[in-house]
PDB file of C-alpha atoms in Angstrom:
ATOM      1  CA  UNK A  19       6.321  -2.093   4.910  1.00 46.00           C
ATOM      2  CA  UNK A  20       6.947   1.271   3.288  1.00 46.00           C
ATOM      3  CA  UNK A  21       6.739   2.236  -0.409  1.00 43.00           C
ATOM      4  CA  UNK A  22      10.528   2.298  -0.337  1.00 40.00           C
ATOM      5  CA  UNK A  23      10.750  -1.328   0.811  1.00 46.00           C
ATOM      6  CA  UNK A  24       8.233  -2.362  -1.849  1.00 49.00           C
ATOM      7  CA  UNK A  25      10.166  -0.529  -4.531  1.00 45.00           C
ATOM      8  CA  UNK A  26      13.387  -2.179  -3.382  1.00 43.00           C
ATOM      9  CA  UNK A  27      11.755  -5.584  -3.578  1.00 45.00           C
ATOM     10  CA  UNK A  28      10.445  -4.843  -7.033  1.00 43.00           C
ATOM     11  CA  UNK A  29      13.841  -3.654  -8.269  1.00 42.00           C
ATOM     12  CA  UNK A  30      15.473  -6.887  -7.073  1.00 46.00           C
ATOM     13  CA  UNK A  31      13.628  -8.632  -9.893  1.00 44.00           C
ATOM     14  CA  UNK A  32      14.506  -8.286 -13.557  1.00 47.00           C
ATOM     15  CA  UNK A  33      12.310  -5.391 -14.816  1.00 55.00           C
ATOM     16  CA  UNK A  34      11.007  -7.447 -17.735  1.00 69.00           C
ATOM     17  CA  UNK A  35       9.796 -10.119 -15.309  1.00 77.00           C
ATOM     18  CA  UNK A  36       8.076  -7.800 -12.834  1.00 82.00           C
ATOM     19  CA  UNK A  37       4.371  -6.970 -12.945  1.00 91.00           C
ATOM     20  CA  UNK A  38       2.147  -5.137 -10.439  1.00 92.00           C
ATOM     21  CA  UNK A  39      -0.365  -7.940 -10.980  1.00 92.00           C
ATOM     22  CA  UNK A  40       1.996 -10.211  -9.028  1.00 90.00           C
ATOM     23  CA  UNK A  41       2.025  -7.913  -5.984  1.00 91.00           C
ATOM     24  CA  UNK A  42      -1.466  -6.444  -5.412  1.00 95.00           C
ATOM     25  CA  UNK A  43      -1.128  -6.421  -1.631  1.00 95.00           C
ATOM     26  CA  UNK A  44       2.047  -4.312  -1.920  1.00 95.00           C
ATOM     27  CA  UNK A  45       0.532  -2.017  -4.541  1.00 97.00           C
ATOM     28  CA  UNK A  46      -2.400  -1.369  -2.180  1.00 98.00           C
ATOM     29  CA  UNK A  47      -0.029  -0.267   0.577  1.00 98.00           C
ATOM     30  CA  UNK A  48       1.984   1.956  -1.725  1.00 97.00           C
ATOM     31  CA  UNK A  49      -1.093   3.620  -3.216  1.00 98.00           C
ATOM     32  CA  UNK A  50      -2.692   4.062   0.213  1.00 98.00           C
ATOM     33  CA  UNK A  51       0.393   5.826   1.495  1.00 98.00           C
ATOM     34  CA  UNK A  52       0.619   8.071  -1.572  1.00 98.00           C
ATOM     35  CA  UNK A  53      -3.035   9.084  -1.273  1.00 98.00           C
ATOM     36  CA  UNK A  54      -2.773   9.560   2.477  1.00 98.00           C
ATOM     37  CA  UNK A  55       0.101  11.969   1.869  1.00 98.00           C
ATOM     38  CA  UNK A  56      -1.962  13.691  -0.828  1.00 98.00           C
ATOM     39  CA  UNK A  57      -4.687  14.099   1.789  1.00 98.00           C
ATOM     40  CA  UNK A  58      -2.206  15.479   4.281  1.00 98.00           C
ATOM     41  CA  UNK A  59      -0.835  17.970   1.748  1.00 98.00           C
ATOM     42  CA  UNK A  60      -4.321  19.168   0.788  1.00 98.00           C
ATOM     43  CA  UNK A  61      -5.236  19.659   4.447  1.00 98.00           C
ATOM     44  CA  UNK A  62      -2.077  21.672   5.092  1.00 98.00           C
ATOM     45  CA  UNK A  63      -2.818  23.887   2.095  1.00 97.00           C
ATOM     46  CA  UNK A  64      -6.424  24.362   3.205  1.00 98.00           C
ATOM     47  CA  UNK A  65      -5.172  25.728   6.521  1.00 96.00           C
ATOM     48  CA  UNK A  66      -3.112  28.390   4.736  1.00 96.00           C
ATOM     49  CA  UNK A  67      -4.124  31.480   2.758  1.00 95.00           C
ATOM     50  CA  UNK A  68      -5.109  31.213  -0.876  1.00 95.00           C
ATOM     51  CA  UNK A  69      -2.289  30.964  -3.384  1.00 94.00           C
ATOM     52  CA  UNK A  70      -2.592  34.136  -5.477  1.00 91.00           C
ATOM     53  CA  UNK A  71      -0.644  32.766  -8.433  1.00 91.00           C
ATOM     54  CA  UNK A  72      -3.796  31.435 -10.055  1.00 86.00           C
ATOM     55  CA  UNK A  73      -5.651  34.721 -10.543  1.00 86.00           C
ATOM     56  CA  UNK A  74      -9.042  35.080  -8.898  1.00 89.00           C
ATOM     57  CA  UNK A  75      -9.600  31.349  -8.392  1.00 91.00           C
ATOM     58  CA  UNK A  76      -9.441  30.190  -4.778  1.00 95.00           C
ATOM     59  CA  UNK A  77      -6.625  27.675  -4.421  1.00 96.00           C
ATOM     60  CA  UNK A  78      -8.282  26.328  -1.294  1.00 97.00           C
ATOM     61  CA  UNK A  79     -11.449  25.489  -3.192  1.00 97.00           C
ATOM     62  CA  UNK A  80      -9.260  23.599  -5.659  1.00 97.00           C
ATOM     63  CA  UNK A  81      -7.410  21.834  -2.838  1.00 98.00           C
ATOM     64  CA  UNK A  82     -10.746  20.851  -1.303  1.00 98.00           C
ATOM     65  CA  UNK A  83     -11.691  19.118  -4.531  1.00 98.00           C
ATOM     66  CA  UNK A  84      -8.366  17.313  -4.647  1.00 98.00           C
ATOM     67  CA  UNK A  85      -8.849  16.239  -1.039  1.00 98.00           C
ATOM     68  CA  UNK A  86     -12.146  14.557  -1.893  1.00 98.00           C
ATOM     69  CA  UNK A  87     -10.514  12.615  -4.721  1.00 98.00           C
ATOM     70  CA  UNK A  88      -7.606  11.546  -2.509  1.00 98.00           C
ATOM     71  CA  UNK A  89      -9.953  10.296   0.206  1.00 98.00           C
ATOM     72  CA  UNK A  90     -11.949   8.258  -2.292  1.00 98.00           C
ATOM     73  CA  UNK A  91      -8.760   6.669  -3.626  1.00 98.00           C
ATOM     74  CA  UNK A  92      -7.987   5.329  -0.167  1.00 98.00           C
ATOM     75  CA  UNK A  93     -11.172   3.289  -0.387  1.00 98.00           C
ATOM     76  CA  UNK A  94      -9.920   1.840  -3.683  1.00 98.00           C
ATOM     77  CA  UNK A  95      -6.652   0.882  -1.983  1.00 98.00           C
ATOM     78  CA  UNK A  96      -8.577  -0.874   0.780  1.00 98.00           C
ATOM     79  CA  UNK A  97     -10.620  -2.770  -1.788  1.00 98.00           C
ATOM     80  CA  UNK A  98      -7.467  -3.911  -3.602  1.00 98.00           C
ATOM     81  CA  UNK A  99      -5.955  -5.068  -0.304  1.00 98.00           C
ATOM     82  CA  UNK A 100      -9.074  -7.113   0.420  1.00 98.00           C
ATOM     83  CA  UNK A 101      -8.833  -8.793  -2.989  1.00 97.00           C
ATOM     84  CA  UNK A 102      -5.187  -9.640  -2.346  1.00 97.00           C
ATOM     85  CA  UNK A 103      -5.889 -11.006   1.137  1.00 97.00           C
ATOM     86  CA  UNK A 104      -8.607 -13.280  -0.219  1.00 96.00           C
ATOM     87  CA  UNK A 105      -6.514 -14.487  -3.156  1.00 95.00           C
ATOM     88  CA  UNK A 106      -3.551 -15.278  -0.907  1.00 93.00           C
ATOM     89  CA  UNK A 107      -5.674 -17.133   1.641  1.00 94.00           C
ATOM     90  CA  UNK A 108      -4.817 -14.863   4.562  1.00 96.00           C
ATOM     91  CA  UNK A 109      -6.754 -15.446   7.810  1.00 95.00           C
ATOM     92  CA  UNK A 110     -10.260 -14.016   7.425  1.00 97.00           C
ATOM     93  CA  UNK A 111      -9.812 -12.093  10.681  1.00 97.00           C
ATOM     94  CA  UNK A 112      -7.293  -9.840   8.913  1.00 97.00           C
ATOM     95  CA  UNK A 113      -9.804  -8.891   6.228  1.00 97.00           C
ATOM     96  CA  UNK A 114     -12.496  -8.395   8.855  1.00 98.00           C
ATOM     97  CA  UNK A 115     -10.290  -5.986  10.789  1.00 98.00           C
ATOM     98  CA  UNK A 116      -9.623  -4.068   7.586  1.00 98.00           C
ATOM     99  CA  UNK A 117     -13.358  -3.913   6.842  1.00 98.00           C
ATOM    100  CA  UNK A 118     -13.902  -2.423  10.296  1.00 98.00           C
ATOM    101  CA  UNK A 119     -11.284   0.212   9.543  1.00 98.00           C
ATOM    102  CA  UNK A 120     -13.038   1.025   6.262  1.00 98.00           C
ATOM    103  CA  UNK A 121     -16.328   1.422   8.106  1.00 98.00           C
ATOM    104  CA  UNK A 122     -14.737   3.819  10.596  1.00 98.00           C
ATOM    105  CA  UNK A 123     -13.406   5.808   7.641  1.00 98.00           C
ATOM    106  CA  UNK A 124     -16.796   6.105   5.926  1.00 98.00           C
ATOM    107  CA  UNK A 125     -18.517   6.888   9.248  1.00 98.00           C
ATOM    108  CA  UNK A 126     -16.079   9.749   9.809  1.00 98.00           C
ATOM    109  CA  UNK A 127     -16.595  11.033   6.254  1.00 98.00           C
ATOM    110  CA  UNK A 128     -20.284  10.542   5.448  1.00 96.00           C
ATOM    111  CA  UNK A 129     -21.045  10.706   1.747  1.00 96.00           C
ATOM    112  CA  UNK A 130     -17.409  10.886   0.618  1.00 97.00           C
ATOM    113  CA  UNK A 131     -18.021   8.441  -2.235  1.00 96.00           C
ATOM    114  CA  UNK A 132     -21.007  10.443  -3.499  1.00 97.00           C
ATOM    115  CA  UNK A 133     -19.113  13.713  -3.199  1.00 98.00           C
ATOM    116  CA  UNK A 134     -16.360  12.315  -5.378  1.00 97.00           C
ATOM    117  CA  UNK A 135     -18.891  10.924  -7.875  1.00 97.00           C
ATOM    118  CA  UNK A 136     -20.560  14.317  -8.155  1.00 97.00           C
ATOM    119  CA  UNK A 137     -17.219  15.971  -8.913  1.00 97.00           C
ATOM    120  CA  UNK A 138     -16.054  13.272 -11.293  1.00 97.00           C
ATOM    121  CA  UNK A 139     -19.342  12.936 -13.165  1.00 97.00           C
ATOM    122  CA  UNK A 140     -20.463  16.568 -13.068  1.00 97.00           C
ATOM    123  CA  UNK A 141     -21.832  16.158 -16.588  1.00 97.00           C
ATOM    124  CA  UNK A 142     -24.446  13.756 -15.205  1.00 97.00           C
ATOM    125  CA  UNK A 143     -24.972  15.089 -11.667  1.00 97.00           C
ATOM    126  CA  UNK A 144     -25.520  18.657 -12.868  1.00 97.00           C
ATOM    127  CA  UNK A 145     -28.565  17.351 -14.769  1.00 97.00           C
ATOM    128  CA  UNK A 146     -29.802  15.096 -11.970  1.00 97.00           C
ATOM    129  CA  UNK A 147     -28.844  12.023 -13.983  1.00 97.00           C
ATOM    130  CA  UNK A 148     -26.225  10.386 -11.759  1.00 96.00           C
ATOM    131  CA  UNK A 149     -26.294   6.711 -12.716  1.00 94.00           C
ATOM    132  CA  UNK A 150     -25.956   5.353  -9.169  1.00 91.00           C
ATOM    133  CA  UNK A 151     -26.393   6.394  -5.571  1.00 94.00           C
ATOM    134  CA  UNK A 152     -28.662   9.113  -4.184  1.00 96.00           C
ATOM    135  CA  UNK A 153     -29.556  10.802  -7.467  1.00 96.00           C
ATOM    136  CA  UNK A 154     -30.827   7.555  -8.939  1.00 97.00           C
ATOM    137  CA  UNK A 155     -32.761   6.813  -5.745  1.00 96.00           C
ATOM    138  CA  UNK A 156     -34.430  10.229  -5.872  1.00 96.00           C
ATOM    139  CA  UNK A 157     -35.350   9.773  -9.545  1.00 97.00           C
ATOM    140  CA  UNK A 158     -36.762   6.333  -8.819  1.00 97.00           C
ATOM    141  CA  UNK A 159     -38.881   7.943  -6.094  1.00 97.00           C
ATOM    142  CA  UNK A 160     -40.362  10.293  -8.695  1.00 97.00           C
ATOM    143  CA  UNK A 161     -38.366  13.491  -8.103  1.00 97.00           C
ATOM    144  CA  UNK A 162     -37.890  15.866 -11.051  1.00 97.00           C
ATOM    145  CA  UNK A 163     -34.435  15.934 -12.605  1.00 97.00           C
ATOM    146  CA  UNK A 164     -33.838  19.619 -11.882  1.00 97.00           C
ATOM    147  CA  UNK A 165     -34.777  19.082  -8.223  1.00 97.00           C
ATOM    148  CA  UNK A 166     -32.432  16.089  -7.975  1.00 97.00           C
ATOM    149  CA  UNK A 167     -29.624  18.119  -9.511  1.00 97.00           C
ATOM    150  CA  UNK A 168     -30.186  21.023  -7.105  1.00 96.00           C
ATOM    151  CA  UNK A 169     -30.180  18.765  -4.038  1.00 96.00           C
ATOM    152  CA  UNK A 170     -26.743  17.325  -4.832  1.00 96.00           C
ATOM    153  CA  UNK A 171     -24.808  20.368  -5.934  1.00 96.00           C
ATOM    154  CA  UNK A 172     -22.938  23.367  -4.493  1.00 96.00           C
ATOM    155  CA  UNK A 173     -19.420  22.222  -3.643  1.00 97.00           C
ATOM    156  CA  UNK A 174     -17.758  24.479  -1.054  1.00 97.00           C
ATOM    157  CA  UNK A 175     -14.885  24.645   1.407  1.00 98.00           C
ATOM    158  CA  UNK A 176     -15.842  26.745   4.462  1.00 97.00           C
ATOM    159  CA  UNK A 177     -12.611  27.945   6.063  1.00 96.00           C
ATOM    160  CA  UNK A 178     -14.404  29.361   9.120  1.00 96.00           C
ATOM    161  CA  UNK A 179     -15.835  25.938   9.992  1.00 97.00           C
ATOM    162  CA  UNK A 180     -13.107  23.764   8.500  1.00 97.00           C
ATOM    163  CA  UNK A 181     -15.628  21.788   6.476  1.00 98.00           C
ATOM    164  CA  UNK A 182     -16.214  20.699   2.901  1.00 98.00           C
ATOM    165  CA  UNK A 183     -19.768  20.303   1.679  1.00 98.00           C
ATOM    166  CA  UNK A 184     -21.677  19.218  -1.397  1.00 97.00           C
ATOM    167  CA  UNK A 185     -25.451  19.127  -1.339  1.00 95.00           C
ATOM    168  CA  UNK A 186     -26.566  17.142   1.687  1.00 94.00           C
ATOM    169  CA  UNK A 187     -23.053  16.005   2.639  1.00 97.00           C
ATOM    170  CA  UNK A 188     -20.529  17.715   4.887  1.00 98.00           C
ATOM    171  CA  UNK A 189     -17.157  16.434   6.083  1.00 98.00           C
ATOM    172  CA  UNK A 190     -14.656  17.901   8.519  1.00 98.00           C
ATOM    173  CA  UNK A 191     -11.173  18.621   7.194  1.00 98.00           C
ATOM    174  CA  UNK A 192      -9.623  17.608  10.524  1.00 97.00           C
ATOM    175  CA  UNK A 193     -11.618  14.371  10.525  1.00 98.00           C
ATOM    176  CA  UNK A 194     -10.463  13.685   6.969  1.00 98.00           C
ATOM    177  CA  UNK A 195      -6.822  14.037   7.997  1.00 98.00           C
ATOM    178  CA  UNK A 196      -7.229  11.582  10.878  1.00 98.00           C
ATOM    179  CA  UNK A 197      -9.387   9.117   8.954  1.00 98.00           C
ATOM    180  CA  UNK A 198      -6.940   8.943   6.038  1.00 98.00           C
ATOM    181  CA  UNK A 199      -4.007   8.239   8.351  1.00 98.00           C
ATOM    182  CA  UNK A 200      -5.938   5.530  10.199  1.00 98.00           C
ATOM    183  CA  UNK A 201      -7.141   3.713   7.066  1.00 98.00           C
ATOM    184  CA  UNK A 202      -3.713   3.877   5.446  1.00 98.00           C
ATOM    185  CA  UNK A 203      -2.200   2.341   8.580  1.00 98.00           C
ATOM    186  CA  UNK A 204      -4.863  -0.373   8.653  1.00 98.00           C
ATOM    187  CA  UNK A 205      -4.013  -1.308   5.051  1.00 98.00           C
ATOM    188  CA  UNK A 206      -0.342  -1.463   6.006  1.00 98.00           C
ATOM    189  CA  UNK A 207      -1.055  -3.728   8.979  1.00 97.00           C
ATOM    190  CA  UNK A 208      -3.165  -6.064   6.843  1.00 97.00           C
ATOM    191  CA  UNK A 209      -0.442  -6.328   4.210  1.00 96.00           C
ATOM    192  CA  UNK A 210       2.118  -6.985   6.944  1.00 95.00           C
ATOM    193  CA  UNK A 211       0.310 -10.256   7.623  1.00 95.00           C
ATOM    194  CA  UNK A 212       0.986 -11.245   4.017  1.00 94.00           C
ATOM    195  CA  UNK A 213       4.676 -10.548   4.562  1.00 93.00           C
ATOM    196  CA  UNK A 214       4.647 -12.692   7.691  1.00 94.00           C
ATOM    197  CA  UNK A 215       3.029 -15.569   5.821  1.00 93.00           C
ATOM    198  CA  UNK A 216       5.441 -15.203   2.901  1.00 92.00           C
ATOM    199  CA  UNK A 217       8.386 -15.254   5.292  1.00 94.00           C
ATOM    200  CA  UNK A 218       7.124 -18.421   6.954  1.00 94.00           C
ATOM    201  CA  UNK A 219       6.667 -20.075   3.557  1.00 94.00           C
ATOM    202  CA  UNK A 220      10.124 -19.017   2.407  1.00 96.00           C
ATOM    203  CA  UNK A 221      11.724 -20.312   5.598  1.00 97.00           C
ATOM    204  CA  UNK A 222       9.984 -23.672   5.167  1.00 97.00           C
ATOM    205  CA  UNK A 223      11.083 -23.870   1.538  1.00 97.00           C
ATOM    206  CA  UNK A 224      14.662 -22.994   2.496  1.00 97.00           C
ATOM    207  CA  UNK A 225      14.695 -25.584   5.274  1.00 97.00           C
ATOM    208  CA  UNK A 226      13.324 -28.266   2.961  1.00 98.00           C
ATOM    209  CA  UNK A 227      15.943 -27.472   0.321  1.00 97.00           C
ATOM    210  CA  UNK A 228      18.864 -27.791   2.744  1.00 97.00           C
ATOM    211  CA  UNK A 229      17.428 -30.878   4.421  1.00 97.00           C
ATOM    212  CA  UNK A 230      16.994 -32.604   1.051  1.00 97.00           C
ATOM    213  CA  UNK A 231      20.659 -31.876   0.328  1.00 97.00           C
ATOM    214  CA  UNK A 232      21.723 -33.398   3.632  1.00 97.00           C
ATOM    215  CA  UNK A 233      22.864 -30.075   5.069  1.00 96.00           C
ATOM    216  CA  UNK A 234      22.453 -29.821   8.841  1.00 95.00           C
ATOM    217  CA  UNK A 235      21.432 -26.438  10.244  1.00 96.00           C
ATOM    218  CA  UNK A 236      20.285 -24.731  13.448  1.00 95.00           C
ATOM    219  CA  UNK A 237      21.655 -27.446  15.734  1.00 94.00           C
ATOM    220  CA  UNK A 238      24.335 -26.790  18.388  1.00 90.00           C
ATOM    221  CA  UNK A 239      26.954 -28.596  16.301  1.00 87.00           C
ATOM    222  CA  UNK A 240      25.704 -27.321  12.924  1.00 91.00           C
ATOM    223  CA  UNK A 241      27.854 -25.031  10.849  1.00 92.00           C
ATOM    224  CA  UNK A 242      24.846 -23.468   9.085  1.00 95.00           C
ATOM    225  CA  UNK A 243      22.299 -21.147  10.656  1.00 95.00           C
ATOM    226  CA  UNK A 244      18.942 -20.142   9.170  1.00 96.00           C
ATOM    227  CA  UNK A 245      17.280 -17.187  10.901  1.00 95.00           C
ATOM    228  CA  UNK A 246      14.413 -14.767  10.378  1.00 91.00           C
ATOM    229  CA  UNK A 247      15.303 -11.089  10.670  1.00 85.00           C
ATOM    230  CA  UNK A 248      13.171  -8.178  11.825  1.00 88.00           C
ATOM    231  CA  UNK A 249      13.090  -7.218   8.149  1.00 90.00           C
ATOM    232  CA  UNK A 250      11.106 -10.430   7.461  1.00 92.00           C
ATOM    233  CA  UNK A 251      13.944 -11.890   5.419  1.00 95.00           C
ATOM    234  CA  UNK A 252      15.430 -15.358   5.800  1.00 97.00           C
ATOM    235  CA  UNK A 253      19.160 -15.190   6.483  1.00 97.00           C
ATOM    236  CA  UNK A 254      21.842 -17.864   6.116  1.00 97.00           C
ATOM    237  CA  UNK A 255      25.218 -17.687   7.840  1.00 95.00           C
ATOM    238  CA  UNK A 256      28.137 -20.067   8.354  1.00 93.00           C
ATOM    239  CA  UNK A 257      29.762 -20.495  11.761  1.00 88.00           C
ATOM    240  CA  UNK A 258      33.215 -19.119  12.524  1.00 82.00           C
ATOM    241  CA  UNK A 259      34.510 -22.615  13.279  1.00 76.00           C
ATOM    242  CA  UNK A 260      33.517 -23.811   9.803  1.00 67.00           C
ATOM    243  CA  UNK A 261      35.708 -21.167   8.250  1.00 67.00           C
ATOM    244  CA  UNK A 262      38.857 -22.731   9.741  1.00 73.00           C
ATOM    245  CA  UNK A 263      39.068 -25.185   6.838  1.00 82.00           C
ATOM    246  CA  UNK A 264      38.783 -23.331   3.535  1.00 87.00           C
ATOM    247  CA  UNK A 265      38.257 -26.493   1.479  1.00 89.00           C
ATOM    248  CA  UNK A 266      35.443 -27.743   3.691  1.00 89.00           C
ATOM    249  CA  UNK A 267      33.763 -24.360   3.997  1.00 91.00           C
ATOM    250  CA  UNK A 268      33.890 -23.707   0.259  1.00 93.00           C
ATOM    251  CA  UNK A 269      32.320 -27.080  -0.452  1.00 94.00           C
ATOM    252  CA  UNK A 270      29.595 -26.394   2.120  1.00 94.00           C
ATOM    253  CA  UNK A 271      28.867 -22.953   0.656  1.00 95.00           C
ATOM    254  CA  UNK A 272      28.582 -24.398  -2.847  1.00 96.00           C
ATOM    255  CA  UNK A 273      26.263 -27.159  -1.613  1.00 96.00           C
ATOM    256  CA  UNK A 274      24.003 -24.568   0.007  1.00 97.00           C
ATOM    257  CA  UNK A 275      23.857 -22.503  -3.165  1.00 97.00           C
ATOM    258  CA  UNK A 276      23.144 -25.572  -5.298  1.00 97.00           C
ATOM    259  CA  UNK A 277      20.422 -26.791  -2.920  1.00 97.00           C
ATOM    260  CA  UNK A 278      18.660 -23.433  -2.987  1.00 97.00           C
ATOM    261  CA  UNK A 279      18.989 -23.167  -6.737  1.00 97.00           C
ATOM    262  CA  UNK A 280      17.306 -26.555  -7.120  1.00 96.00           C
ATOM    263  CA  UNK A 281      14.284 -25.123  -5.289  1.00 97.00           C
ATOM    264  CA  UNK A 282      14.136 -21.923  -7.300  1.00 96.00           C
ATOM    265  CA  UNK A 283      15.873 -19.888  -4.597  1.00 97.00           C
ATOM    266  CA  UNK A 284      19.080 -17.890  -4.473  1.00 96.00           C
ATOM    267  CA  UNK A 285      21.159 -15.848  -2.056  1.00 97.00           C
ATOM    268  CA  UNK A 286      21.484 -12.088  -2.109  1.00 95.00           C
ATOM    269  CA  UNK A 287      23.051  -9.338  -0.010  1.00 94.00           C
ATOM    270  CA  UNK A 288      22.154  -5.878   1.205  1.00 92.00           C
ATOM    271  CA  UNK A 289      25.711  -4.880   0.291  1.00 89.00           C
ATOM    272  CA  UNK A 290      25.822  -4.634  -3.485  1.00 82.00           C
ATOM    273  CA  UNK A 291      28.602  -2.081  -3.633  1.00 81.00           C
ATOM    274  CA  UNK A 292      31.005  -4.802  -4.790  1.00 83.00           C
ATOM    275  CA  UNK A 293      30.778  -7.762  -7.134  1.00 87.00           C
ATOM    276  CA  UNK A 294      28.515 -10.404  -5.657  1.00 90.00           C
ATOM    277  CA  UNK A 295      29.911 -13.924  -5.294  1.00 94.00           C
ATOM    278  CA  UNK A 296      27.697 -15.807  -2.816  1.00 95.00           C
ATOM    279  CA  UNK A 297      30.324 -18.460  -2.162  1.00 95.00           C
ATOM    280  CA  UNK A 298      32.982 -15.917  -1.242  1.00 94.00           C
ATOM    281  CA  UNK A 299      30.523 -13.900   0.814  1.00 94.00           C
ATOM    282  CA  UNK A 300      29.496 -16.969   2.853  1.00 94.00           C
ATOM    283  CA  UNK A 301      33.086 -18.006   3.343  1.00 92.00           C
ATOM    284  CA  UNK A 302      34.072 -14.666   4.821  1.00 89.00           C
ATOM    285  CA  UNK A 303      31.154 -14.804   7.268  1.00 90.00           C
ATOM    286  CA  UNK A 304      28.619 -12.457   5.702  1.00 93.00           C
ATOM    287  CA  UNK A 305      24.945 -13.139   6.348  1.00 95.00           C
ATOM    288  CA  UNK A 306      23.058 -13.522   3.069  1.00 96.00           C
ATOM    289  CA  UNK A 307      19.306 -13.504   2.614  1.00 97.00           C
ATOM    290  CA  UNK A 308      17.252 -15.968   0.622  1.00 97.00           C
ATOM    291  CA  UNK A 309      15.207 -14.720  -2.336  1.00 93.00           C
ATOM    292  CA  UNK A 310      12.986 -16.482  -4.816  1.00 86.00           C
TER     293      UNK A 310
END
């Protein structure tokens, strides 16, 4: 399930009808992959010399900051995926596996959330007044504001060690690269289970629609075949023998289309380079996939 496949699925729906709120599990995958690539790009730039086009500022120090933000966004993508899994009623084991992946990520990058918070809310952290996390805990323990601020400050990328640090926290750039790739993949695998469930539901709905219309399928003598592809689509094809009688085959194709339509389904094709007539496409032997 790549961003490209998600975008293709989204574009198959009338733009006015589409909303990201209808596809949170897919949005989580897409965002995770974007932020993982942002992580990868930042790491590659950190391993190079400073870009001198920005005067005396160190481009690598800037890239280090962007890396922290990208890593934190991956945690947001994981959280969105968990919400989607729960809403869709996916097996709890899938969410548990994703939680384990999140824990591995945070173990590999200790303090990444707090590092991001310090950068994002520098107006508060520079005064020791971070609303949550370690600064609040230190204040509650009686520490002076200026001491709290000093303890959680000093952002730096150390090229000799390949580390990024802020206050008490230090992460490895190499570890960040690996951790981002692993969490992004875990989000993808979790969302793939949603696709599998959706495919099973769509196949059942398609089967029920044809059965209700008295259309026989997937039997040795049947002229209609319903199959699941590796692309997790449901495909319908008509046998070669059925196409020997144009009147019969045209009637069968129209009955299939009408049955699907009655269940809120329709046929589509990966070949949209020519005008799409599902009846004609079925008659000539093309496999068409079912969409809702």
